[in-house]
PDB file of C-alpha atoms in Angstrom:
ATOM      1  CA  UNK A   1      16.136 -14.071   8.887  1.00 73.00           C
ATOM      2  CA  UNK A   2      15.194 -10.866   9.666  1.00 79.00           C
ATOM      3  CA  UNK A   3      11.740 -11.359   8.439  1.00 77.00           C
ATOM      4  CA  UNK A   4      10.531 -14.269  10.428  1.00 78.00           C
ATOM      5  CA  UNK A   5      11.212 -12.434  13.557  1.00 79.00           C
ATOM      6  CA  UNK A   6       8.328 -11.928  16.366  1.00 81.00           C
ATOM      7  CA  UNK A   7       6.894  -7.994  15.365  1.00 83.00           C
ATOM      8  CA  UNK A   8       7.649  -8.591  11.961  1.00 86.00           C
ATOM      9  CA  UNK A   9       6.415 -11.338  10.316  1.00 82.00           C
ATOM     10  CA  UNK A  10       2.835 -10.811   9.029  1.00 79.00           C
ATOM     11  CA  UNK A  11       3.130  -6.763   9.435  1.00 83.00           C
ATOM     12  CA  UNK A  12       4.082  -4.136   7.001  1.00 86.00           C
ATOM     13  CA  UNK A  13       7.562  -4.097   8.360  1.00 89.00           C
ATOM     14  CA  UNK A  14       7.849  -7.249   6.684  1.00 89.00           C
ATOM     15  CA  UNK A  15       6.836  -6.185   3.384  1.00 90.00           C
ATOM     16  CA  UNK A  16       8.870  -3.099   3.142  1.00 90.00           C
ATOM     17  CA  UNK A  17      12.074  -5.692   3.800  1.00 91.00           C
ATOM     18  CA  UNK A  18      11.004  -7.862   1.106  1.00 91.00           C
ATOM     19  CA  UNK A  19      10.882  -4.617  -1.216  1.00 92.00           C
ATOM     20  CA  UNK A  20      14.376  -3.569   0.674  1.00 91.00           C
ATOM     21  CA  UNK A  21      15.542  -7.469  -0.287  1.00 93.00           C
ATOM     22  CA  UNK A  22      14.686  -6.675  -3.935  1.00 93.00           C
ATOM     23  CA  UNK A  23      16.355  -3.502  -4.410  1.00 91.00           C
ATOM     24  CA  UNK A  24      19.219  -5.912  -3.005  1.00 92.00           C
ATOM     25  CA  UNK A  25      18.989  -8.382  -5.352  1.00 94.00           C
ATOM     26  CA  UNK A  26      18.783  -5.731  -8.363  1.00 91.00           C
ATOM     27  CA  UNK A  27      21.394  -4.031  -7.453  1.00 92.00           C
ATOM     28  CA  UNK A  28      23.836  -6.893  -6.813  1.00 94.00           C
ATOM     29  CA  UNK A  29      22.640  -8.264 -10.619  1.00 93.00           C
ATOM     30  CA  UNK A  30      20.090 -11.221  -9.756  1.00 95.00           C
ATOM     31  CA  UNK A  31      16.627 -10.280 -11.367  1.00 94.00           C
ATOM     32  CA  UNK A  32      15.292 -13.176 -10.950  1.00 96.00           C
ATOM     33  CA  UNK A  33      16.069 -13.208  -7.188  1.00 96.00           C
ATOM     34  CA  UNK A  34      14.413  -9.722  -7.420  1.00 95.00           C
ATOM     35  CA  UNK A  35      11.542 -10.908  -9.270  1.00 96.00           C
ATOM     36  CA  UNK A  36      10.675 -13.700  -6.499  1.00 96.00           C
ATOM     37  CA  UNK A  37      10.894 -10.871  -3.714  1.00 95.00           C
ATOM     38  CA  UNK A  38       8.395  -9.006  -5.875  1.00 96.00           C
ATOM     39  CA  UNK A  39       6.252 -11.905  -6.193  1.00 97.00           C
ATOM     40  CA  UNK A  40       6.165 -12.783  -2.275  1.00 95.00           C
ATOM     41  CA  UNK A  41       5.840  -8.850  -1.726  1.00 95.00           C
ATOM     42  CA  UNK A  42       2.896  -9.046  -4.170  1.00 96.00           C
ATOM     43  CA  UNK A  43       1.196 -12.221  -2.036  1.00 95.00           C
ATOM     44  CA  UNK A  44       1.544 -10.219   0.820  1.00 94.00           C
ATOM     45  CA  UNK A  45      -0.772  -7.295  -0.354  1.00 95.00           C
ATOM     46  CA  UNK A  46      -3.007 -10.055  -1.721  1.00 95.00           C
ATOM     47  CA  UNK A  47      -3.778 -11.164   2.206  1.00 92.00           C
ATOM     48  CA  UNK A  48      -4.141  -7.601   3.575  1.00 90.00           C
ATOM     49  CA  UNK A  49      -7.839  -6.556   0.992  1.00 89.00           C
ATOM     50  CA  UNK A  50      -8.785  -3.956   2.963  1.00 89.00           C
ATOM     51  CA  UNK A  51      -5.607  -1.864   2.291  1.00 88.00           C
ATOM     52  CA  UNK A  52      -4.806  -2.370  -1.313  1.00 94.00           C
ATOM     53  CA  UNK A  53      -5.503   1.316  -2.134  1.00 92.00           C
ATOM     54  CA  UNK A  54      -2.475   1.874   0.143  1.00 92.00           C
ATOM     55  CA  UNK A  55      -0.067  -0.227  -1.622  1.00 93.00           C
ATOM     56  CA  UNK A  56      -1.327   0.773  -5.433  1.00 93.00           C
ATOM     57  CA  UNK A  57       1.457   2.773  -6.118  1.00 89.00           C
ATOM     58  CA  UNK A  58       4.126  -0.083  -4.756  1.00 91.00           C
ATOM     59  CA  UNK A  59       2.129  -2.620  -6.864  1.00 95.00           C
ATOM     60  CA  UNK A  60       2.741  -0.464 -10.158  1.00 93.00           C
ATOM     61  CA  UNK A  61       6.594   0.673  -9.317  1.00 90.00           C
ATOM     62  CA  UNK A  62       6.949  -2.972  -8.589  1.00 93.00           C
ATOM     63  CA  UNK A  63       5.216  -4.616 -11.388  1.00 95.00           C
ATOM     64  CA  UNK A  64       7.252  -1.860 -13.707  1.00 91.00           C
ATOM     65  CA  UNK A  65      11.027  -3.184 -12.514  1.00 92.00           C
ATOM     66  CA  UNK A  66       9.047  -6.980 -13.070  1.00 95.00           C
ATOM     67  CA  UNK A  67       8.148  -5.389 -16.766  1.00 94.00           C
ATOM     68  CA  UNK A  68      11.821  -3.957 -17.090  1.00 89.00           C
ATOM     69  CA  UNK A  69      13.196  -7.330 -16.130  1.00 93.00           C
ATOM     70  CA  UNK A  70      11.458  -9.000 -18.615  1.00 94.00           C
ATOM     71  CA  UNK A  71       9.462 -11.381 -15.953  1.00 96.00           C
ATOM     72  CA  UNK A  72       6.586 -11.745 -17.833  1.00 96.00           C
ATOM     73  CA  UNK A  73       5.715 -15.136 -16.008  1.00 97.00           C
ATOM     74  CA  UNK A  74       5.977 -13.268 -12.683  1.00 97.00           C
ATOM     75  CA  UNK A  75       4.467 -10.054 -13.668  1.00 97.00           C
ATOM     76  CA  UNK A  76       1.240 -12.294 -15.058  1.00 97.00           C
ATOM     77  CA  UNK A  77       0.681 -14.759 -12.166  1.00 97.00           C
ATOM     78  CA  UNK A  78       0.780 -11.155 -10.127  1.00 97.00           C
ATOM     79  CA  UNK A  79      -1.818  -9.424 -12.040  1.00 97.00           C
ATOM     80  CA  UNK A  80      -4.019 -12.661 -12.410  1.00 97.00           C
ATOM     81  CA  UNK A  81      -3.648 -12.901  -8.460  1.00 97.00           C
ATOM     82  CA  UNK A  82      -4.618  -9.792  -8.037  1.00 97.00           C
ATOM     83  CA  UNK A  83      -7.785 -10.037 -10.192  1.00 97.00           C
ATOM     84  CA  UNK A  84      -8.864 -13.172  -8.455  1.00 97.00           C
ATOM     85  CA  UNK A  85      -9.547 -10.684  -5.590  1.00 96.00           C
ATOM     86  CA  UNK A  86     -12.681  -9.509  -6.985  1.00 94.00           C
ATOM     87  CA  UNK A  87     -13.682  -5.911  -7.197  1.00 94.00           C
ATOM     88  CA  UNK A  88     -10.489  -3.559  -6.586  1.00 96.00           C
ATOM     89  CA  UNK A  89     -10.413  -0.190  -5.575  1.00 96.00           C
ATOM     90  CA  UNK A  90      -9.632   2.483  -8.335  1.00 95.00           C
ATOM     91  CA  UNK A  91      -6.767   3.295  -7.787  1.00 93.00           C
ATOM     92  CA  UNK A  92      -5.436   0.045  -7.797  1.00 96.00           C
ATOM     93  CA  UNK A  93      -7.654  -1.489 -10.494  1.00 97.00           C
ATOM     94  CA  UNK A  94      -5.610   1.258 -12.590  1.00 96.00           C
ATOM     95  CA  UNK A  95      -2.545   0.163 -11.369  1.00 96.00           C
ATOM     96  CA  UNK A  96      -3.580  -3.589 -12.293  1.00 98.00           C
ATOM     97  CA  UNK A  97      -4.813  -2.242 -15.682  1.00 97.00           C
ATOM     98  CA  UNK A  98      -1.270  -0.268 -16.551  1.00 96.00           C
ATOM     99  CA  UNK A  99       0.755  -3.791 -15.304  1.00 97.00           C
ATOM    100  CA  UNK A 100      -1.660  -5.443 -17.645  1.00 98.00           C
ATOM    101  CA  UNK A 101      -0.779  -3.096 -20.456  1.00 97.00           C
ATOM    102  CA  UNK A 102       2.467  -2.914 -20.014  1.00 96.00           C
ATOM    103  CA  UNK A 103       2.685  -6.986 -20.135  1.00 97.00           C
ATOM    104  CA  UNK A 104       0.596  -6.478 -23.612  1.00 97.00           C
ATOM    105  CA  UNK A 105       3.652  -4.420 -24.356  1.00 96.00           C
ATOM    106  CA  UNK A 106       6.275  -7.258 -23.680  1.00 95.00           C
ATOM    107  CA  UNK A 107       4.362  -9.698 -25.999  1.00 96.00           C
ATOM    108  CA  UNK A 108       4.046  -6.854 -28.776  1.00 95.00           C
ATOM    109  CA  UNK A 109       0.242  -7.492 -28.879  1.00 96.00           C
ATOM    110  CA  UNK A 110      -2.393  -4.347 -28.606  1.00 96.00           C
ATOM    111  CA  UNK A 111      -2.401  -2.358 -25.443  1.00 96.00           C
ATOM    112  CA  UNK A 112      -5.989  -0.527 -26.756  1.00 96.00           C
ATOM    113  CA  UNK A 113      -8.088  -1.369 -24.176  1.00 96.00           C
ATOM    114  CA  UNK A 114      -5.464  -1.019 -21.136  1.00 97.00           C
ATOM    115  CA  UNK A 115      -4.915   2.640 -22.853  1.00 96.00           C
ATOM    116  CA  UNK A 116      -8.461   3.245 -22.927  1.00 96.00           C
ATOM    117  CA  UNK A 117      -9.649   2.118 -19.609  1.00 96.00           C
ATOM    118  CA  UNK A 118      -7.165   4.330 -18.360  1.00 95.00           C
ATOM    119  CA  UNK A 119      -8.107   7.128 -20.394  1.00 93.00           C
ATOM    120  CA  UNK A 120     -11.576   6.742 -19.327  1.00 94.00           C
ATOM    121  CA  UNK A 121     -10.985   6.579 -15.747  1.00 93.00           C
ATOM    122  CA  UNK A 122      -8.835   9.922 -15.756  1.00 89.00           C
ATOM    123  CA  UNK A 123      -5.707   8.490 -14.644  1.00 85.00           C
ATOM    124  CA  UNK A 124      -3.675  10.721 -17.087  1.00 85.00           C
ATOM    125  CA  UNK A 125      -0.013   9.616 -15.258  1.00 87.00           C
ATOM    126  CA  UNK A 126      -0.386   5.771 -15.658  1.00 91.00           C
ATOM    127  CA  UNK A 127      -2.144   6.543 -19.444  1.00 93.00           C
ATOM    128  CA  UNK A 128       0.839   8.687 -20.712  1.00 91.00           C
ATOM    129  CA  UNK A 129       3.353   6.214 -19.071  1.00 90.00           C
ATOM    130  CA  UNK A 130       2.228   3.243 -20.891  1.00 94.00           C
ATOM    131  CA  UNK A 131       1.773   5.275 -23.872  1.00 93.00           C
ATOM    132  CA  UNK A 132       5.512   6.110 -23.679  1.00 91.00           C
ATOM    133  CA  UNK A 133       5.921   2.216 -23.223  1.00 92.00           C
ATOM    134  CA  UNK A 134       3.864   1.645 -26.695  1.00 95.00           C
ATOM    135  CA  UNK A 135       6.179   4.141 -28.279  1.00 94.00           C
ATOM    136  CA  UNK A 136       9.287   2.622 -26.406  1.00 88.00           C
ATOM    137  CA  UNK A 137       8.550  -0.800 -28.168  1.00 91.00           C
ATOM    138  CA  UNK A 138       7.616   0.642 -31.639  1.00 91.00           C
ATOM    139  CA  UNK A 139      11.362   2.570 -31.538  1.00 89.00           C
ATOM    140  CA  UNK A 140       9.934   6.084 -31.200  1.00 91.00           C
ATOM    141  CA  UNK A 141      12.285   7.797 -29.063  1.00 84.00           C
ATOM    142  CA  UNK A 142      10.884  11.632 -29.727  1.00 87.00           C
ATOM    143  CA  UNK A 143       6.788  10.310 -29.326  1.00 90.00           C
ATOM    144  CA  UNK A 144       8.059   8.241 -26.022  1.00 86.00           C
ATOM    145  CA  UNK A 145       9.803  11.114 -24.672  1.00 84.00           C
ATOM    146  CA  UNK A 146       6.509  13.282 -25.160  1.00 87.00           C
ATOM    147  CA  UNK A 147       4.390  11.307 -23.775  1.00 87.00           C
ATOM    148  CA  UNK A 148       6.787  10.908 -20.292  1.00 81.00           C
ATOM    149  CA  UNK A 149       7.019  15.168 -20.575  1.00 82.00           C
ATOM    150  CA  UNK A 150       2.947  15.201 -19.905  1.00 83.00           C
ATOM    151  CA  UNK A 151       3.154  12.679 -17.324  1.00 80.00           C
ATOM    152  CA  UNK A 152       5.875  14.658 -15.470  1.00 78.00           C
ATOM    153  CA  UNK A 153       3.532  18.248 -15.956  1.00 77.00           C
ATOM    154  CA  UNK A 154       0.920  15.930 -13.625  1.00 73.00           C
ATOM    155  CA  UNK A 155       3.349  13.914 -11.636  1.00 68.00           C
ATOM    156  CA  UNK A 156       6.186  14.133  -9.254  1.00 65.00           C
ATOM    157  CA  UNK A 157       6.560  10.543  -9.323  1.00 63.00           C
ATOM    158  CA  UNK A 158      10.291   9.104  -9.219  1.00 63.00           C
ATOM    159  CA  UNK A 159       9.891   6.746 -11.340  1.00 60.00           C
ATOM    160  CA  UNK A 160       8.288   8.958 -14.335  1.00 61.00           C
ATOM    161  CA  UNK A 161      10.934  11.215 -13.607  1.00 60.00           C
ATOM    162  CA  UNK A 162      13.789   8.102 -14.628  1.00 65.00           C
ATOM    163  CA  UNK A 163      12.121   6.899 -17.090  1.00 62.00           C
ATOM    164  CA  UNK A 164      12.146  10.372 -18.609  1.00 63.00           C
ATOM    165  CA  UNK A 165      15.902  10.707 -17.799  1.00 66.00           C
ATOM    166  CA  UNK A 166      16.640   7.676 -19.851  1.00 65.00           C
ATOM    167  CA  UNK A 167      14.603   8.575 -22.955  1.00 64.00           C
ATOM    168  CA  UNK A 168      16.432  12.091 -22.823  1.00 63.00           C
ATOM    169  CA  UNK A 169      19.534  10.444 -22.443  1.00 59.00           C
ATOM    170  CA  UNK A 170      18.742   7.938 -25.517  1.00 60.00           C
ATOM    171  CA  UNK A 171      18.283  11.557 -27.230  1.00 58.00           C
ATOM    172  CA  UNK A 172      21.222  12.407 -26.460  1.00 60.00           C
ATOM    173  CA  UNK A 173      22.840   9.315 -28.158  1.00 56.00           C
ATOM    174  CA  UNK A 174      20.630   9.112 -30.769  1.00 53.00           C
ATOM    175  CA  UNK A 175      21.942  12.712 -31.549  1.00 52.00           C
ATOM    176  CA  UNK A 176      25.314  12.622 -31.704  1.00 49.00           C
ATOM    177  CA  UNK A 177      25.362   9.432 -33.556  1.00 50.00           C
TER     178      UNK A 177
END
């Protein structure tokens, strides 16, 4: 395996394939396959401390497909791994904060605190995207689809960008229904 090889194993080249392996296994239809590439993507960044502001926006696009997938088991060992590492950097705390919200979102219990830790740390992207995740879960398509247009006036992030998409398109159903 391409991973094990002298150069790569151990170095960033490594990670990126088990990211590249994921996007694999999600696009030929095995989440959980993708969910276990996360996970050993995650316990990479885990060994490599004194870079995880580097990988904080990986660790949120990943945790979000882990969230979309419906790992919650995966998505939970990942953020309790991560907070085992002691004090994180900003950045990534948020990032660990928004994963933790959005798993507060997949249980349907109160996502409060995760919304205002973000609020109070000025992170106004990750905020309005789990804000669009509350209103995802409670059905309100118009209030979700808000919240993703004030992300997108502070972001050019990809993924805020699809997730928009797909509540417009949701619209768009809802409409001519």
């Amino acid at each position: 395996e391409l991973r094990r090889q002298p150069g790569i194993k151990d170095t960033a080249a490594e990670r990126e394939i088990m990211r590249m392996q994921a996007s694999h296994a999600l696009l030929t239809d095995q989440p959980t396959q993708a969910a276990r590439y996360i996970a050993e993507s995650f316990a990479w960044i885990r060994k490599t401390t004194s870079q995880l502001s580097r990988f904080a926006l990986d660790v949120v696009e990943d945790g979000d497909v882990l969230a979309r997938l419906n790992q919650r088991k995966v998505l939970d060992d990942s953020i309790a791994g991560f907070l085992q590492l002691g004090q994180l950097p900003p950045a990534f705390a948020n990032g660990i904060t928004y994963l933790g919200g959005l798993l507060s979102v997949l249980r349907k219990e109160p996502t409060s605190q995760a919304l205002a830790t973000l609020e109070k740390s000025h992170d106004t992207v990750l905020h309005g995207q789990l804000q669009a995740a509350v209103f995802r879960r409670s059905g309100h398509l118009k209030a979700e689809t808000a919240a993703l247009k004030r992300v997108l006036s502070s972001s050019a992030d990809p993924l805020a960008y699809a997730s928009y998409a797909r509540a417009l398109h949701l619209s768009l159903i809802h409409i001519s229904e």
